[in-house]
Coordinates of C-alpha atoms and ligand atoms in Angstrom, one line a residue:
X1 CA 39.4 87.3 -55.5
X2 CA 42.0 86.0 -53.1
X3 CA 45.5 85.3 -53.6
X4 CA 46.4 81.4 -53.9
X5 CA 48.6 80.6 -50.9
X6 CA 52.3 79.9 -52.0
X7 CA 52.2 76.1 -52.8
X8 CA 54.4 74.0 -50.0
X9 CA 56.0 71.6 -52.4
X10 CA 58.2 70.2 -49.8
X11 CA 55.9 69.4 -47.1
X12 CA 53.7 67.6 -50.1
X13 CA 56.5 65.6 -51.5
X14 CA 57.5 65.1 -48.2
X15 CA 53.7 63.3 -47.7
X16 CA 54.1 61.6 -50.6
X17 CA 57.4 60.0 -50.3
X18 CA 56.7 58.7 -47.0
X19 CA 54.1 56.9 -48.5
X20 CA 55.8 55.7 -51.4
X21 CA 59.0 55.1 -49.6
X22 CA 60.6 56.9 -52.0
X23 CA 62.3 60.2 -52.9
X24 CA 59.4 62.1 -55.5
X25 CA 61.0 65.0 -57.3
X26 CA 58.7 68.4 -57.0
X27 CA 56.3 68.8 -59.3
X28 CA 56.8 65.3 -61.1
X29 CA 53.4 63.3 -60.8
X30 CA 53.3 60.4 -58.5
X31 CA 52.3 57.3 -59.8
X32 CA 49.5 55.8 -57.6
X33 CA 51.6 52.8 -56.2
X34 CA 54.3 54.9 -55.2
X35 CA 51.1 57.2 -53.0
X36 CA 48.8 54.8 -51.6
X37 CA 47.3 56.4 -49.0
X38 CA 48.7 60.2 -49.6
X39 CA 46.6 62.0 -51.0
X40 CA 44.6 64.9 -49.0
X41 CA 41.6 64.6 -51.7
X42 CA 40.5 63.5 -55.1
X43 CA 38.6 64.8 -58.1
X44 CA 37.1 62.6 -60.5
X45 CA 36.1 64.7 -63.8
X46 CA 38.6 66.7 -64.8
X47 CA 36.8 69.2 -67.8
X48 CA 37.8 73.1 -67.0
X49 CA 36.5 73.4 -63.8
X50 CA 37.1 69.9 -62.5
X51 CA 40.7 71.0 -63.9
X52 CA 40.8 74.0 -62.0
X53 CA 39.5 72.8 -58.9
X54 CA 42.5 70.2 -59.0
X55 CA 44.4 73.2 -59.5
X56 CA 43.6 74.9 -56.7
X57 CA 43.7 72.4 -54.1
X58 CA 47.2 71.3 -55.3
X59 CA 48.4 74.8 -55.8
X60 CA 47.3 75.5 -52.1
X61 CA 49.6 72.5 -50.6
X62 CA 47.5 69.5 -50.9
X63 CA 48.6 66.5 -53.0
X64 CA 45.8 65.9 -55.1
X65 CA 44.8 62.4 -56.6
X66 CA 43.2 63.0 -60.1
X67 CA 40.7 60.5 -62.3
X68 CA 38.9 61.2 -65.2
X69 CA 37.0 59.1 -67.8
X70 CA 39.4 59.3 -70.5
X71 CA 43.0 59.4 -69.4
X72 CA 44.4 61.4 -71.6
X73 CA 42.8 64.8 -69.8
X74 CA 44.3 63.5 -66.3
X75 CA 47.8 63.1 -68.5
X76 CA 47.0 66.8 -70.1
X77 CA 46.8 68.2 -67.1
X78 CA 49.5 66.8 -65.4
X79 CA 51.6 67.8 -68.4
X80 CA 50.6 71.6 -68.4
X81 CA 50.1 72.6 -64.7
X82 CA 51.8 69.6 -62.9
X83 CA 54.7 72.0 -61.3
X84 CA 51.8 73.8 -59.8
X85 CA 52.0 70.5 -56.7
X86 CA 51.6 67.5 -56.2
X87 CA 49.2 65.6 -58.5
X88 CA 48.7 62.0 -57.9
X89 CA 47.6 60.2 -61.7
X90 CA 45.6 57.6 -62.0
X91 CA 43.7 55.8 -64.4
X92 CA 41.4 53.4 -62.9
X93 CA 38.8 54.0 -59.8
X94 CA 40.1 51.6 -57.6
X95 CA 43.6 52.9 -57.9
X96 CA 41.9 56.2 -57.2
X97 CA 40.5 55.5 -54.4
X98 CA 43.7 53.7 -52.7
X99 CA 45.8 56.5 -53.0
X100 CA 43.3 58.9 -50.7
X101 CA 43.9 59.2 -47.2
X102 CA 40.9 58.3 -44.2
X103 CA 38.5 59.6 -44.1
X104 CA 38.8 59.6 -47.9
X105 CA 37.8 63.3 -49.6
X106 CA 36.7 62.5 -53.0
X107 CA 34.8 65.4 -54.9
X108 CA 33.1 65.1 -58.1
X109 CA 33.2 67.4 -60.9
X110 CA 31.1 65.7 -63.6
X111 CA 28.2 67.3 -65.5
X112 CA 25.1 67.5 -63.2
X113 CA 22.1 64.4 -63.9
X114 CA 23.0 61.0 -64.7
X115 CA 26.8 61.6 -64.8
X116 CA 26.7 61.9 -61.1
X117 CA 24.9 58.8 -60.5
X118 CA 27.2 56.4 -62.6
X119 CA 30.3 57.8 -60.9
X120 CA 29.0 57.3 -57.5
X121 CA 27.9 53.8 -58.6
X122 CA 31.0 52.9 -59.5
X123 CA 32.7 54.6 -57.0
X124 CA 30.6 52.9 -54.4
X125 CA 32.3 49.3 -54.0
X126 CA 35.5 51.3 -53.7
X127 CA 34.5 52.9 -50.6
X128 CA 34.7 52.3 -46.7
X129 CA 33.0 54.0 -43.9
X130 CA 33.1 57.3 -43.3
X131 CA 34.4 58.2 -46.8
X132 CA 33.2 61.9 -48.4
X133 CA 32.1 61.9 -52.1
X134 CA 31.1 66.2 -52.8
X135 CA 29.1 67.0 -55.5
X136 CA 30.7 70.1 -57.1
X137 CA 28.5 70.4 -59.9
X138 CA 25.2 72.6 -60.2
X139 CA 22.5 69.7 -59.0
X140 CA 19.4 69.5 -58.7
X141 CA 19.3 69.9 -54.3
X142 CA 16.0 66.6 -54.5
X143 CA 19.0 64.7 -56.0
X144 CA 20.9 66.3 -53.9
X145 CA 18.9 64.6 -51.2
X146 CA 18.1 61.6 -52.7
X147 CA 22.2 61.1 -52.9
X148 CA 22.9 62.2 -49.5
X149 CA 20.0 59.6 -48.1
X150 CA 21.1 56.8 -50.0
X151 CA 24.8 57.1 -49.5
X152 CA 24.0 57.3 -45.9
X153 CA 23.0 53.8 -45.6
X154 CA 26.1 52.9 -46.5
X155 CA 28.0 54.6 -43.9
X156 CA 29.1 56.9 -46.7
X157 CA 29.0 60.7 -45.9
X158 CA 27.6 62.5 -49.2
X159 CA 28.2 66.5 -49.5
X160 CA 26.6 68.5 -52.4
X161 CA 28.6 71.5 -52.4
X162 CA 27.6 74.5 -55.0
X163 CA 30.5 76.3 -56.1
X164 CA 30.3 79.7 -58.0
X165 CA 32.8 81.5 -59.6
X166 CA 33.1 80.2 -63.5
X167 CA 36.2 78.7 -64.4
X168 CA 38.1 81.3 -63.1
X169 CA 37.0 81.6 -59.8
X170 CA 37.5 77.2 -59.5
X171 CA 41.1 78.0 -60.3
X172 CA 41.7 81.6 -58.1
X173 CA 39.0 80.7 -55.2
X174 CA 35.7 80.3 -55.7
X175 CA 32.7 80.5 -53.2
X176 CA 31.6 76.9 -51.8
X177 CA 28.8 76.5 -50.5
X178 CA 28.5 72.7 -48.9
X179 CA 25.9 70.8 -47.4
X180 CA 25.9 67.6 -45.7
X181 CA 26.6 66.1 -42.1
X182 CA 28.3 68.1 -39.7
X183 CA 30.7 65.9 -39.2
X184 CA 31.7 65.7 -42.8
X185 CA 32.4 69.2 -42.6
X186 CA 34.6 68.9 -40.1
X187 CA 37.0 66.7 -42.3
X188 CA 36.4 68.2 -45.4
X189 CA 35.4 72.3 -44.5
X190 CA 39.1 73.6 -44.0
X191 CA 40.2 71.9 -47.4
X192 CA 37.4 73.8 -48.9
X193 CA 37.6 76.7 -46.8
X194 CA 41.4 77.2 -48.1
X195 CA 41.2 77.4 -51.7
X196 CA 38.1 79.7 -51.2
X197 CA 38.1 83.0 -51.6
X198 CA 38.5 85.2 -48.7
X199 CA 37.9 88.4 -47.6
X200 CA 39.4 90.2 -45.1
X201 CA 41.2 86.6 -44.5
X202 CA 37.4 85.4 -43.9
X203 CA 36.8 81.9 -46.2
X204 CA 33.8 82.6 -48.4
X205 CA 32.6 79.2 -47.3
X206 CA 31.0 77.5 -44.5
X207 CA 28.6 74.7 -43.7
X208 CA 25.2 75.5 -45.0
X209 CA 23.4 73.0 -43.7
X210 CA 22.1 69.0 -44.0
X211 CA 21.6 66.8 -47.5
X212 CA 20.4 69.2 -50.1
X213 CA 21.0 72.6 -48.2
X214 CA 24.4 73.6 -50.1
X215 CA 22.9 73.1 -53.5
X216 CA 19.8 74.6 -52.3
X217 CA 21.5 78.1 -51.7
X218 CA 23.8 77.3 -55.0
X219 CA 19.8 76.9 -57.0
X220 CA 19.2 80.3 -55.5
X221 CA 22.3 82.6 -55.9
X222 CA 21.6 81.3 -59.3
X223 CA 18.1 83.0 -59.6
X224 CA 19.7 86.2 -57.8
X225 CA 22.5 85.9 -60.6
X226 CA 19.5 85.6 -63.7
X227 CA 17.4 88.6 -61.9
X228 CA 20.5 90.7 -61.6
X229 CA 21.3 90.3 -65.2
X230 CA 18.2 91.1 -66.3
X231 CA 18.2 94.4 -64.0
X232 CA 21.2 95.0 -66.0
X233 CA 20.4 94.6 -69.4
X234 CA 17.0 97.0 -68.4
X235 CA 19.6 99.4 -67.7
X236 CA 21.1 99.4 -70.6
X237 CA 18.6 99.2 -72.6
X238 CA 17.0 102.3 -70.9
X239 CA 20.1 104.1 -71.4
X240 CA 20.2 103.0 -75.0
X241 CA 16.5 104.3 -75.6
X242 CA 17.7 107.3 -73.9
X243 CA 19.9 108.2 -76.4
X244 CA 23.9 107.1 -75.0
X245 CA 25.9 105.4 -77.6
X246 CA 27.3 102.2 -76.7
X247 CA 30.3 103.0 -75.2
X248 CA 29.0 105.9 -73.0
X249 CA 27.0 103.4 -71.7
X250 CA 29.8 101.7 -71.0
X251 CA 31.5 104.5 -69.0
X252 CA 28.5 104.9 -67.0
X253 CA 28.5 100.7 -65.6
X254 CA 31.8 101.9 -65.3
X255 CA 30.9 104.6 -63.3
X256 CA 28.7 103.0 -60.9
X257 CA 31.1 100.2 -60.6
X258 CA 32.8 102.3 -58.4
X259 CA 30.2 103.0 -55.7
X260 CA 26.9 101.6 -54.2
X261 CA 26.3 99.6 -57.5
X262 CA 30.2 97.5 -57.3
X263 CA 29.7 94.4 -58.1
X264 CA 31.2 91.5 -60.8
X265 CA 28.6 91.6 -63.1
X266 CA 28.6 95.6 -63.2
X267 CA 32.3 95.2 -63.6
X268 CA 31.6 92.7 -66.9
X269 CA 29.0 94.2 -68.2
X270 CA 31.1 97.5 -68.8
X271 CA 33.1 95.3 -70.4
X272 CA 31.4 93.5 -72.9
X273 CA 29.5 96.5 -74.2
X274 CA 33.5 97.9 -74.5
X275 CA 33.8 95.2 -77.2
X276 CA 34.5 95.5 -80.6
X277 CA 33.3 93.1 -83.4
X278 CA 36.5 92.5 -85.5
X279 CA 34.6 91.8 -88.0
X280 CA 31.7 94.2 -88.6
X281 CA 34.0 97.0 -86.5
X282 CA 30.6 97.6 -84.0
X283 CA 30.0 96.9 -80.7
X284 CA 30.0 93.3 -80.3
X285 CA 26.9 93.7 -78.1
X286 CA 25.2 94.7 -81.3
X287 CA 26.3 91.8 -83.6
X288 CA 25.0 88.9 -80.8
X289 CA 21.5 87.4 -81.5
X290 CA 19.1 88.4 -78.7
X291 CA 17.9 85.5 -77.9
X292 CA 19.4 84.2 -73.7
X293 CA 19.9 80.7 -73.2
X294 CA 19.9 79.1 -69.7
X295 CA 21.0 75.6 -68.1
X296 CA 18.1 75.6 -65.8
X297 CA 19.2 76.8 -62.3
X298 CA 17.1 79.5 -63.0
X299 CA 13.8 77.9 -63.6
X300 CA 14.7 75.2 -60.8
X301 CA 14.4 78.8 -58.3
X302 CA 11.2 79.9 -59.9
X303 CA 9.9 76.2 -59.7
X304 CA 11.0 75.6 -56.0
X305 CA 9.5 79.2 -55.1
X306 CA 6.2 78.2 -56.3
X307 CA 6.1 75.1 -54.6
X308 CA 6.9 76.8 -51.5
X309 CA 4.7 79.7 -52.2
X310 CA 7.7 82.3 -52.0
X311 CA 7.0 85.1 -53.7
X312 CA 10.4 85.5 -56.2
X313 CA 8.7 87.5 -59.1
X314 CA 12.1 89.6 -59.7
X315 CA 13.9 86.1 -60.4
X316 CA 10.6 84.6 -62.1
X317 CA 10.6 87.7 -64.9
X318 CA 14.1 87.1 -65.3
X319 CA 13.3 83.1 -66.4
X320 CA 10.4 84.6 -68.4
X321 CA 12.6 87.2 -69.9
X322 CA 14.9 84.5 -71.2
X323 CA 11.9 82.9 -72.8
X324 CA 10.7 85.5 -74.4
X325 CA 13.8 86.5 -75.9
X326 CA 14.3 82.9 -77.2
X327 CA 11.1 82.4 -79.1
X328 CA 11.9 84.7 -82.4
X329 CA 8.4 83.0 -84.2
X330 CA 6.1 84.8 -81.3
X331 CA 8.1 88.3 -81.1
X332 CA 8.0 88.1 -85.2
X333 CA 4.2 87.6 -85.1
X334 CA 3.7 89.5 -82.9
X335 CA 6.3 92.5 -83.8
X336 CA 4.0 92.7 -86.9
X337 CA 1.0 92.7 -85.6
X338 CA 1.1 95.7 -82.4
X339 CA 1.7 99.1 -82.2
X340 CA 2.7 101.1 -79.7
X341 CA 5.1 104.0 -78.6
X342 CA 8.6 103.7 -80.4
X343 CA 10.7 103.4 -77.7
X344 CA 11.6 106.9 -77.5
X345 CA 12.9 108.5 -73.5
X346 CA 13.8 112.1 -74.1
X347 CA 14.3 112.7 -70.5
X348 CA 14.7 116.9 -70.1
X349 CA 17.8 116.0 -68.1
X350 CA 20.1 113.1 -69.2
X351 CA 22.1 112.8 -66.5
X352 CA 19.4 113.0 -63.9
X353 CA 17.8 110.5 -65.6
X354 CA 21.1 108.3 -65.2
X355 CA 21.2 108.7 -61.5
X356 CA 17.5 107.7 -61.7
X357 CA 18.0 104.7 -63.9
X358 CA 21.0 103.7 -61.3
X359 CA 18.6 104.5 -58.5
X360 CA 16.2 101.4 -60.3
X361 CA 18.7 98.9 -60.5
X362 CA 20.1 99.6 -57.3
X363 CA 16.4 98.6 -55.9
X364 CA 15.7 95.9 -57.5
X365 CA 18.2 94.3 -57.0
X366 CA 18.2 94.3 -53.1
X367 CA 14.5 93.1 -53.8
X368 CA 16.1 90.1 -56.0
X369 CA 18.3 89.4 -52.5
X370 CA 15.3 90.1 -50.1
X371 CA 12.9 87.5 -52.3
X372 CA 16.4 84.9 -52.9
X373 CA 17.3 85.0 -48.8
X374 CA 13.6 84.8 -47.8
X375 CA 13.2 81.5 -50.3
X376 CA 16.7 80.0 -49.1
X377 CA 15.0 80.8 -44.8
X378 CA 11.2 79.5 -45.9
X379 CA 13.1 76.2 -47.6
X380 CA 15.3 76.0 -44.9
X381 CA 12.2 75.9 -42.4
X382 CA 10.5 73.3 -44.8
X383 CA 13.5 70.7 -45.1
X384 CA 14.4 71.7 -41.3
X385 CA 18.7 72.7 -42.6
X386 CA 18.7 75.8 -40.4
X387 CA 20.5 77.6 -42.5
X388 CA 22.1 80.7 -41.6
X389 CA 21.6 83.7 -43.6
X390 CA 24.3 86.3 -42.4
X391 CA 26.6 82.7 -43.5
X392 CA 25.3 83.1 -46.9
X393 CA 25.6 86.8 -47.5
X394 CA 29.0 86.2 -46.0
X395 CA 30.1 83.8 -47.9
X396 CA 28.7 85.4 -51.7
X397 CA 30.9 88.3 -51.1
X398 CA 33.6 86.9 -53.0
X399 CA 34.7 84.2 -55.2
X400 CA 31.1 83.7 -57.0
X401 CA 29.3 85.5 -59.9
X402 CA 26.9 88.0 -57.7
X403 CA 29.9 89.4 -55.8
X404 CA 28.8 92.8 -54.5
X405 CA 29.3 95.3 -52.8
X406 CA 26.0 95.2 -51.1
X407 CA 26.8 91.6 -49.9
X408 CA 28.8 93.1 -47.1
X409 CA 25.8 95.2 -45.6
X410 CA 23.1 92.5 -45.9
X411 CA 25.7 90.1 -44.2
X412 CA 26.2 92.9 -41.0
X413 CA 22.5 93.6 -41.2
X414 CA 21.1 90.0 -41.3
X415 CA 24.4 89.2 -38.3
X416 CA 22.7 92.4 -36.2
X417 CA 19.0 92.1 -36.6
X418 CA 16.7 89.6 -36.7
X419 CA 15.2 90.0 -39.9
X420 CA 11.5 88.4 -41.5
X421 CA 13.0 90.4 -44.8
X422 CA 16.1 92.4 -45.8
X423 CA 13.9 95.5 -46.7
X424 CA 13.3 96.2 -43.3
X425 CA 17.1 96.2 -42.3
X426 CA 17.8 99.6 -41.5
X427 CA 20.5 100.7 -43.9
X428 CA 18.5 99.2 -46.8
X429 CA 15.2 101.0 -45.9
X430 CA 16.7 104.0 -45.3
X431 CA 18.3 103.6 -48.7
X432 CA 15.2 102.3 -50.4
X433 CA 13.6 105.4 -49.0
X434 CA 15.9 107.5 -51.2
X435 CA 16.0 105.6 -54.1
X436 CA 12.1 104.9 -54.5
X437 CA 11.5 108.1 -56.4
X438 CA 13.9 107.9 -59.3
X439 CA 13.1 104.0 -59.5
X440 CA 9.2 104.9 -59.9
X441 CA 10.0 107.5 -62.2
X442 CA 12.2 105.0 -64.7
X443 CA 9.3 102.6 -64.9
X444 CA 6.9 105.6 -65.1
X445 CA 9.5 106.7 -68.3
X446 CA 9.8 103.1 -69.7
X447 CA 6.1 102.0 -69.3
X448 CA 5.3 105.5 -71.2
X449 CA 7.9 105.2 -73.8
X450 CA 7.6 101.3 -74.4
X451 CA 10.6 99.7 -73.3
X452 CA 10.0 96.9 -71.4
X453 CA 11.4 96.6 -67.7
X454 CA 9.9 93.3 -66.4
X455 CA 12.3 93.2 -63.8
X456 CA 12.4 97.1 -62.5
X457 CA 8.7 97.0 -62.2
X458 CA 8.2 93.5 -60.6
X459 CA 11.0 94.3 -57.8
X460 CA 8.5 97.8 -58.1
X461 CA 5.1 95.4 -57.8
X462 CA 6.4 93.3 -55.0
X463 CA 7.5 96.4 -52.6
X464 CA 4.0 98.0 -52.8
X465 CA 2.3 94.7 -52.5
X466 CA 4.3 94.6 -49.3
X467 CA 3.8 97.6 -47.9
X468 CA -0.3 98.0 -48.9
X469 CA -2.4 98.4 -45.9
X470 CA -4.9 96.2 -47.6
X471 CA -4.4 93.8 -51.1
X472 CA -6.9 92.8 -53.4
X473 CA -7.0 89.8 -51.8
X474 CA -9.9 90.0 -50.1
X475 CA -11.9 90.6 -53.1
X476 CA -9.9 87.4 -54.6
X477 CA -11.1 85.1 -51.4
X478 CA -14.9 86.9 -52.1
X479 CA -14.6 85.5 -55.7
X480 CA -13.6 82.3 -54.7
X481 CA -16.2 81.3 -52.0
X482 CA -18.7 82.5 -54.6
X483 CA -18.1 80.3 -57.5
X484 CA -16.3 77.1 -55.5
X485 CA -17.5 77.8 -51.8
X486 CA -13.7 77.9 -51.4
X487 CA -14.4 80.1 -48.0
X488 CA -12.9 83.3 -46.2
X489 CA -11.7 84.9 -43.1
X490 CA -12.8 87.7 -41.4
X491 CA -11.0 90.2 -39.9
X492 CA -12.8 90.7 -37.2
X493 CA -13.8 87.7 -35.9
X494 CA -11.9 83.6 -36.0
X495 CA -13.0 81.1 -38.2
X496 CA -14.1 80.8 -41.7
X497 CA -17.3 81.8 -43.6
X498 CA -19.0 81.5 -46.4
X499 CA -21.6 82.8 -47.9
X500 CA -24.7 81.8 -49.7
X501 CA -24.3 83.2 -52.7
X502 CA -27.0 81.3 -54.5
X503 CA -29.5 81.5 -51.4
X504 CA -30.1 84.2 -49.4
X505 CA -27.0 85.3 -49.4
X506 CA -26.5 85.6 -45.6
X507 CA -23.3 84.7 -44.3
X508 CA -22.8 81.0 -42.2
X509 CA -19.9 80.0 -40.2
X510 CA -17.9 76.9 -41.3
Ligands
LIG601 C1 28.3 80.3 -61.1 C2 27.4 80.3 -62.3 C3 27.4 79.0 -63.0 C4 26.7 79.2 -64.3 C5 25.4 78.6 -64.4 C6 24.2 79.5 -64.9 O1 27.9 80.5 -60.0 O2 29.5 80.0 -61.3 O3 26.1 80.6 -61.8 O4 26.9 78.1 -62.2 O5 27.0 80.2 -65.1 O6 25.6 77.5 -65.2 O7 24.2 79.4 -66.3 P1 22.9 79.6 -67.2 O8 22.7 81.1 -67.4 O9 23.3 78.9 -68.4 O10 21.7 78.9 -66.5

């Protein structure tokens, strides 16, 4: 996470006075008559990470006009973090609006859904020409588009930006990922760019594309984030089954948090399993019902995948897995009613079995990248965005929830090679080479002992699938042209065929 850039308190006041005609004292908030016209950008919604977001932006220099609903937030904030720079208070929308400088920069930061809608009806009347409203929150990218397209007509530019990181990473630089016109970009990319996080000095955020492309790749990164939890919590509970306590298990995320494996969920998970529950004195882990919840960005992944017929089974389990958790009358019924093996991996060697278990989770998830980056190029040939995937990778290295390690070699692989999927880059082939045989022999272990691994052996599924000579397929297409004359292809010759399956069975060309 980068550093936030020393604020420049006098070059802001300085802005502010000139516009107010006034001397402003640092860190006091301007009143909106006295800053008509001064503010860099505005955030209307000001909950944590609107908050934090306002934050940012003011703490990296630019004088920040803030709105929200109920006033008393905007005067809450001010109050607490208002010597952080230059906020600009206001408590109506028009007022709002009039202290923004042209092309006006207003982001949004309200809950994703209707929310959005009423703010940029009432915003609307407000606005001129070549104004930029962003969408911060986690929509839906067909709004997304639907926003964009009608805010067009009015001259308006409309940008849905996703922006990852939690609360902390909105306050501390988070990673934006914006879509919209190009030419919005140009006003409002640097302003985003600077309170992102960097690495190396590099922003992690850049254009992604047209109307719905920036929430598009937000929608995914979220499946990558829900598949790479699950890998995680199949670790764990392999390790578990395998006989380490808690906290060693602990030590071990630990462990691999410092090579191949680094990553911010690695770094959390080690974490939370180090918690103890004050009140029963056991892990915490232990003491939280087992059921996962989810806001949706998930399922939106698994739905768009379908639609586009992008195979994202890694991501798709992990929605599933979710569900299954969260439906304790169906694991109770069930629970009672099957047997099976007892869960029990006595692995001759522990700490080979470790490595082997790291070796899974290491695979899968680049296969939870490889299906995420190959839905995000197939959308982005279906909604023409041209979006470019080395840009992503680039720009998820930092700041947002799947940080990783890994991020760095699948941004220099997809920036050197063109690429139909990230398993054939060369590093991660060669890796996945290695890996392969303690990754087969984990699901081998956990199929055997019982432990379910719906993510290890899907990521498993979808790598043979890809590299079979020949799939079932063609016994599929045989099926089908037998009981709905559905046709088939043959591979050696064009065309289709079908065959008469209730006649004589001779084959005829369609
Ligand atoms: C982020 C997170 C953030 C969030 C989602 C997913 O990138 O900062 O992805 O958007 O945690 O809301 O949460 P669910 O697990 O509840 O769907």
């Amino acid at each position: 996470m980068s550093e936030p850039q020393p604020p420049q308190p006098a070059e802001q006041t300085a802005a502010a006075t000139a516009a107010a005609g006034r001397p402003t004292q640092e860190g006091t908030p301007v009143a909106p008559e006295q800053a008509v016209g001064a503010a860099q950008v505005g955030v209307i919604g000001l909950a944590v990470m609107g908050s934090n977001l306002a934050r940012n932006l003011a703490r990296h220099g630019h004088t920040v006009a803030l709105y929200n609903r109920t006033r008393a937030r905007t005067d809450a904030l001010v109050e607490e973090h208002g010597h952080e720079g230059t906020f600009v208070t206001t408590g109506e929308l028009d007022e709002f609006v009039g202290t923004l400088e042209r092309p006006r920069r207003v982001i949004i930061m309200v809950q994703a859904g209707a929310g959005t809608d009423a703010v940029i009806d009432a915003l609307l009347p407000h606005l001129e020409q070549g104004d930029i409203v962003v969408d911060g929150g986690n929509a839906h990218f067909e709004d997304t588009r639907r926003r964009e397209a009608r805010l067009r007509e009015h001259g308006l530019h409309f940008v849905g930006a996703g922006i990852s990181g939690g609360e902390v990473g909105a306050l501390e630089g988070p990673s934006i990922m914006p879509g919209g016109s190009r030419e919005s970009y140009e006003a409002l990319g640097p302003i985003l760019e600077d309170i992102s996080a960097k690495v190396d000095g590099e922003p992690c955020c850049a254009y992604m594309g047209p109307d719905g492309a920036g929430h598009f790749v937000k929608m995914v990164h979220n499946g990558i984030e829900y598949a790479d939890m699950q890998f995680i919590g199949e670790a764990y509970d392999l390790l578990r089954a395998a006989g380490l306590g808690t906290t060693d298990v602990a030590e071990v995320f630990r462990t691999w948090n410092t090579g191949d494996l680094e990553s911010y969920l690695i770094e959390i998970t080690a974490e939370v399993l180090e918690q103890v529950d004050a009140r029963t004195d056991r892990p915490l882990v232990d003491v939280i019902e087992d059921a996962a919840g989810q806001k949706g960005t998930g399922r939106w992944t698994v739905q768009s995948a379908l639609e586009l017929g992008v195979p994202v089974n890694t991501i798709g389990e992990s929605v599933f897995a979710r569900a299954t958790s969260s439906h304790p009358e169906l694991r109770e019924a069930a629970r009672q009613a099957l047997t099976g093996p007892d869960r029990t991996l006595e692995p001759a060697d522990r700490e080979q079995f470790v490595e082997q278990v790291r070796q899974a989770l290491w695979s899968a998830k680049v296969v939870a990248y490889a299906q995420g980056l190959d839905q995000i190029r197939t959308a982005s040939e279906a909604y023409g965005w041209d979006v470019d995937v080395a840009a992503v990778a680039r720009i998820w290295r930092d700041g947002c929830i799947i940080r990783a390690r890994l991020l760095e070699r699948i941004r220099s692989e997809y920036a050197a090679h063109q690429l139909v999927t990230l398993l054939e880059a060369p590093s991660v082939r060669e890796e996945l080479a290695r890996t392969q045989e303690g990754w087969r022999q984990v699901v081998a272990a956990a199929v055997t002992a019982g432990v379910p691994v719906p993510g290890f052996s899907a990521a498993l599924a979808y790598v043979d699938s890809l590299r079979a000579e020949r799939l079932p397929a063609a016994l599929v297409q045989g099926q089908r042209d037998y009981f709905g004359a559905h046709t088939y292809r043959r591979t050696d010759d064009e065309g289709s065929f079908h065959t008469l399956w209730s006649g004589d069975r001779s084959e005829v060309r369609v």
